[in-house]
PDB file of C-alpha atoms in Angstrom:
ATOM      1  CA  MET A   1     119.033 -49.705  80.919  1.00 51.00           C
ATOM      2  CA  THR A   2     118.581 -46.912  83.361  1.00 58.00           C
ATOM      3  CA  PRO A   3     116.451 -43.844  82.687  1.00 63.00           C
ATOM      4  CA  ARG A   4     119.538 -41.677  82.232  1.00 67.00           C
ATOM      5  CA  ALA A   5     121.448 -44.054  80.047  1.00 60.00           C
ATOM      6  CA  LYS A   6     121.582 -43.263  76.333  1.00 63.00           C
ATOM      7  CA  PRO A   7     121.685 -45.969  73.719  1.00 66.00           C
ATOM      8  CA  ALA A   8     125.201 -46.596  72.526  1.00 68.00           C
ATOM      9  CA  ASN A   9     124.376 -46.136  68.864  1.00 82.00           C
ATOM     10  CA  LEU A  10     122.518 -42.780  69.174  1.00 84.00           C
ATOM     11  CA  ARG A  11     125.479 -40.891  67.746  1.00 85.00           C
ATOM     12  CA  ALA A  12     125.652 -43.326  64.818  1.00 86.00           C
ATOM     13  CA  ARG A  13     121.924 -42.920  64.149  1.00 89.00           C
ATOM     14  CA  LEU A  14     122.193 -39.140  64.282  1.00 91.00           C
ATOM     15  CA  TYR A  15     125.178 -39.229  61.933  1.00 93.00           C
ATOM     16  CA  THR A  16     123.302 -41.514  59.506  1.00 93.00           C
ATOM     17  CA  VAL A  17     120.176 -39.312  59.443  1.00 95.00           C
ATOM     18  CA  LEU A  18     122.325 -36.212  58.981  1.00 96.00           C
ATOM     19  CA  MET A  19     124.195 -37.812  56.068  1.00 97.00           C
ATOM     20  CA  VAL A  20     120.918 -38.854  54.401  1.00 97.00           C
ATOM     21  CA  LEU A  21     119.603 -35.282  54.691  1.00 97.00           C
ATOM     22  CA  VAL A  22     122.857 -33.817  53.346  1.00 97.00           C
ATOM     23  CA  LEU A  23     122.863 -36.247  50.408  1.00 97.00           C
ATOM     24  CA  ALA A  24     119.196 -35.513  49.615  1.00 97.00           C
ATOM     25  CA  SER A  25     119.825 -31.755  49.779  1.00 98.00           C
ATOM     26  CA  THR A  26     122.898 -32.107  47.585  1.00 98.00           C
ATOM     27  CA  ALA A  27     120.938 -34.156  45.045  1.00 98.00           C
ATOM     28  CA  LEU A  28     118.223 -31.480  44.917  1.00 98.00           C
ATOM     29  CA  VAL A  29     120.771 -28.692  44.450  1.00 97.00           C
ATOM     30  CA  VAL A  30     122.590 -30.631  41.718  1.00 97.00           C
ATOM     31  CA  ARG A  31     119.286 -31.283  39.917  1.00 97.00           C
ATOM     32  CA  ALA A  32     118.277 -27.611  40.204  1.00 96.00           C
ATOM     33  CA  VAL A  33     121.623 -26.488  38.766  1.00 96.00           C
ATOM     34  CA  ASP A  34     121.283 -29.037  35.967  1.00 95.00           C
ATOM     35  CA  LEU A  35     117.809 -27.777  35.024  1.00 93.00           C
ATOM     36  CA  GLN A  36     118.397 -24.050  35.460  1.00 93.00           C
ATOM     37  CA  VAL A  37     121.992 -23.638  34.308  1.00 94.00           C
ATOM     38  CA  VAL A  38     123.188 -26.583  32.252  1.00 95.00           C
ATOM     39  CA  ARG A  39     119.991 -27.254  30.274  1.00 94.00           C
ATOM     40  CA  LYS A  40     118.636 -23.706  30.329  1.00 94.00           C
ATOM     41  CA  ASP A  41     118.686 -23.196  26.551  1.00 94.00           C
ATOM     42  CA  PHE A  42     116.898 -26.482  25.888  1.00 95.00           C
ATOM     43  CA  TYR A  43     114.073 -25.786  28.325  1.00 93.00           C
ATOM     44  CA  GLN A  44     113.825 -22.148  27.232  1.00 93.00           C
ATOM     45  CA  GLY A  45     113.390 -23.320  23.646  1.00 93.00           C
ATOM     46  CA  GLU A  46     110.796 -25.910  24.665  1.00 93.00           C
ATOM     47  CA  GLY A  47     108.834 -23.302  26.596  1.00 91.00           C
ATOM     48  CA  ASP A  48     108.984 -20.798  23.755  1.00 91.00           C
ATOM     49  CA  ALA A  49     107.839 -23.449  21.277  1.00 90.00           C
ATOM     50  CA  ARG A  50     104.780 -24.160  23.410  1.00 91.00           C
ATOM     51  CA  TYR A  51     103.945 -20.555  24.218  1.00 90.00           C
ATOM     52  CA  LEU A  52     105.127 -18.148  21.509  1.00 89.00           C
ATOM     53  CA  ARG A  53     103.280 -17.927  18.208  1.00 88.00           C
ATOM     54  CA  ASP A  54     103.598 -15.591  15.233  1.00 87.00           C
ATOM     55  CA  ILE A  55     100.053 -14.781  14.259  1.00 88.00           C
ATOM     56  CA  PRO A  56      99.694 -12.180  11.526  1.00 85.00           C
ATOM     57  CA  ILE A  57      96.939  -9.731  12.298  1.00 82.00           C
ATOM     58  CA  PRO A  58      95.604  -8.027   9.186  1.00 77.00           C
ATOM     59  CA  VAL A  59      94.901  -4.387   9.854  1.00 76.00           C
ATOM     60  CA  SER A  60      93.460  -1.625   7.796  1.00 75.00           C
ATOM     61  CA  ARG A  61      92.965   1.984   8.616  1.00 78.00           C
ATOM     62  CA  GLY A  62      89.478   3.154   9.237  1.00 83.00           C
ATOM     63  CA  THR A  63      87.581   5.607   7.095  1.00 88.00           C
ATOM     64  CA  ILE A  64      87.699   9.228   8.221  1.00 91.00           C
ATOM     65  CA  PHE A  65      84.370  11.057   8.066  1.00 92.00           C
ATOM     66  CA  ASP A  66      83.530  14.741   8.249  1.00 92.00           C
ATOM     67  CA  ARG A  67      80.927  16.113  10.643  1.00 94.00           C
ATOM     68  CA  ASN A  68      78.147  15.414   8.152  1.00 93.00           C
ATOM     69  CA  GLY A  69      79.070  11.740   7.870  1.00 91.00           C
ATOM     70  CA  GLU A  70      80.663  12.036   4.423  1.00 92.00           C
ATOM     71  CA  PRO A  71      83.899  10.081   3.971  1.00 90.00           C
ATOM     72  CA  LEU A  72      86.978  12.309   3.776  1.00 91.00           C
ATOM     73  CA  ALA A  73      89.653   9.604   3.569  1.00 89.00           C
ATOM     74  CA  VAL A  74      89.141   5.992   2.573  1.00 86.00           C
ATOM     75  CA  SER A  75      91.923   3.424   2.844  1.00 84.00           C
ATOM     76  CA  THR A  76      92.637   1.375  -0.241  1.00 82.00           C
ATOM     77  CA  PRO A  77      94.490  -1.925   0.117  1.00 84.00           C
ATOM     78  CA  VAL A  78      97.748  -1.926  -1.839  1.00 88.00           C
ATOM     79  CA  GLU A  79     100.704  -4.263  -2.169  1.00 91.00           C
ATOM     80  CA  SER A  80     104.388  -3.864  -2.921  1.00 93.00           C
ATOM     81  CA  ILE A  81     106.165  -6.125  -5.393  1.00 94.00           C
ATOM     82  CA  TRP A  82     109.745  -6.908  -4.436  1.00 94.00           C
ATOM     83  CA  GLY A  83     112.429  -9.184  -5.737  1.00 93.00           C
ATOM     84  CA  ASN A  84     115.808 -10.693  -5.050  1.00 94.00           C
ATOM     85  CA  PRO A  85     118.187  -9.189  -7.658  1.00 93.00           C
ATOM     86  CA  GLN A  86     120.562 -12.143  -7.395  1.00 92.00           C
ATOM     87  CA  GLU A  87     117.834 -14.673  -8.225  1.00 92.00           C
ATOM     88  CA  LEU A  88     116.330 -12.508 -10.962  1.00 91.00           C
ATOM     89  CA  LEU A  89     119.673 -11.939 -12.682  1.00 91.00           C
ATOM     90  CA  ALA A  90     120.291 -15.698 -12.565  1.00 91.00           C
ATOM     91  CA  ASN A  91     117.180 -16.143 -14.789  1.00 88.00           C
ATOM     92  CA  PRO A  92     117.551 -13.466 -17.505  1.00 89.00           C
ATOM     93  CA  ASP A  93     114.970 -15.166 -19.752  1.00 92.00           C
ATOM     94  CA  GLN A  94     112.250 -14.244 -17.206  1.00 90.00           C
ATOM     95  CA  LEU A  95     113.097 -10.518 -17.157  1.00 91.00           C
ATOM     96  CA  PRO A  96     111.105  -9.495 -20.286  1.00 93.00           C
ATOM     97  CA  VAL A  97     107.970 -11.183 -18.921  1.00 92.00           C
ATOM     98  CA  LEU A  98     108.430  -9.523 -15.528  1.00 92.00           C
ATOM     99  CA  ALA A  99     109.174  -6.119 -17.079  1.00 92.00           C
ATOM    100  CA  LYS A 100     105.987  -6.297 -19.145  1.00 92.00           C
ATOM    101  CA  ALA A 101     103.934  -7.233 -16.067  1.00 92.00           C
ATOM    102  CA  LEU A 102     105.473  -4.347 -14.105  1.00 91.00           C
ATOM    103  CA  GLY A 103     104.927  -1.876 -16.936  1.00 91.00           C
ATOM    104  CA  VAL A 104     108.607  -0.977 -17.394  1.00 92.00           C
ATOM    105  CA  THR A 105     111.131  -1.688 -20.109  1.00 92.00           C
ATOM    106  CA  THR A 106     113.416  -4.690 -19.853  1.00 92.00           C
ATOM    107  CA  ALA A 107     116.453  -2.388 -20.035  1.00 93.00           C
ATOM    108  CA  ASP A 108     115.258  -0.286 -17.083  1.00 93.00           C
ATOM    109  CA  LEU A 109     114.501  -3.366 -15.004  1.00 92.00           C
ATOM    110  CA  THR A 110     117.858  -4.954 -15.825  1.00 92.00           C
ATOM    111  CA  GLU A 111     119.679  -1.717 -14.967  1.00 93.00           C
ATOM    112  CA  ARG A 112     117.983  -1.504 -11.553  1.00 92.00           C
ATOM    113  CA  LEU A 113     118.782  -5.151 -10.846  1.00 92.00           C
ATOM    114  CA  VAL A 114     122.439  -4.774 -11.859  1.00 93.00           C
ATOM    115  CA  GLN A 115     122.812  -1.713  -9.603  1.00 93.00           C
ATOM    116  CA  ARG A 116     121.618  -3.790  -6.637  1.00 91.00           C
ATOM    117  CA  LYS A 117     123.087  -7.167  -7.646  1.00 88.00           C
ATOM    118  CA  ASP A 118     124.956  -7.526  -4.342  1.00 92.00           C
ATOM    119  CA  LYS A 119     121.706  -7.118  -2.349  1.00 90.00           C
ATOM    120  CA  GLU A 120     118.927  -9.603  -1.710  1.00 90.00           C
ATOM    121  CA  PHE A 121     116.011  -7.156  -1.683  1.00 93.00           C
ATOM    122  CA  LEU A 122     114.700  -4.577  -4.128  1.00 92.00           C
ATOM    123  CA  TYR A 123     111.260  -3.032  -4.440  1.00 94.00           C
ATOM    124  CA  LEU A 124     110.243  -3.560  -8.042  1.00 93.00           C
ATOM    125  CA  LYS A 125     106.964  -1.653  -7.950  1.00 92.00           C
ATOM    126  CA  ARG A 126     104.807  -0.051  -5.318  1.00 89.00           C
ATOM    127  CA  PRO A 127     102.011   0.656  -4.694  1.00 90.00           C
ATOM    128  CA  VAL A 128     100.222  -2.027  -6.710  1.00 91.00           C
ATOM    129  CA  ASP A 129      96.561  -2.948  -6.441  1.00 90.00           C
ATOM    130  CA  PRO A 130      95.996  -6.489  -5.117  1.00 90.00           C
ATOM    131  CA  GLU A 131      94.651  -7.850  -8.431  1.00 92.00           C
ATOM    132  CA  ALA A 132      97.732  -6.704 -10.352  1.00 91.00           C
ATOM    133  CA  ALA A 133      99.962  -8.144  -7.617  1.00 92.00           C
ATOM    134  CA  ARG A 134      98.172 -11.500  -7.920  1.00 93.00           C
ATOM    135  CA  ASP A 135      98.697 -11.431 -11.695  1.00 93.00           C
ATOM    136  CA  ILE A 136     102.432 -10.748 -11.267  1.00 92.00           C
ATOM    137  CA  LEU A 137     102.812 -13.489  -8.656  1.00 92.00           C
ATOM    138  CA  ALA A 138     100.877 -15.898 -10.893  1.00 93.00           C
ATOM    139  CA  LEU A 139     103.830 -15.762 -13.306  1.00 91.00           C
ATOM    140  CA  LYS A 140     105.759 -17.746 -10.651  1.00 92.00           C
ATOM    141  CA  ILE A 141     109.056 -16.036 -11.402  1.00 91.00           C
ATOM    142  CA  PRO A 142     111.728 -17.151  -8.895  1.00 92.00           C
ATOM    143  CA  GLY A 143     112.803 -14.306  -6.626  1.00 91.00           C
ATOM    144  CA  VAL A 144     109.595 -12.243  -6.919  1.00 93.00           C
ATOM    145  CA  ALA A 145     107.229 -11.785  -3.976  1.00 92.00           C
ATOM    146  CA  SER A 146     104.767  -9.272  -2.586  1.00 91.00           C
ATOM    147  CA  GLU A 147     103.833  -7.767   0.727  1.00 89.00           C
ATOM    148  CA  ARG A 148     100.747  -5.884   1.791  1.00 83.00           C
ATOM    149  CA  ALA A 149     101.560  -2.288   2.566  1.00 72.00           C
TER     150      ALA A 149
END
């Protein structure tokens, strides 16, 4: 072999290395498309499940004082009682008990429920002090719940 002579299989080696690089690049591109396009929703959901959290943060307004330090406005915690008219009308035997707990007549409560029978939400009473709300919820009437206002 002379100094200027090239090996006979240099072109074949170059072609082989080039094909290996092209195949590796193609495999990486295919995998990237698979992860980022095809399975995007799956991995987005997995990431959200690990990262996002619904943490309720209870808040209350602060007391407002005058210049002498006397309270002008004091926040009082209250709740709202709401119900699902469809569920409540499905259990008419519970309506008198609920009406008594709410301080209304059974006829008035039934009338309000019938007016909103196609809805799934109706405020039954608000504002309600937390103790009264606990008493109403203790009746365990299906379709009745409360929320802090």
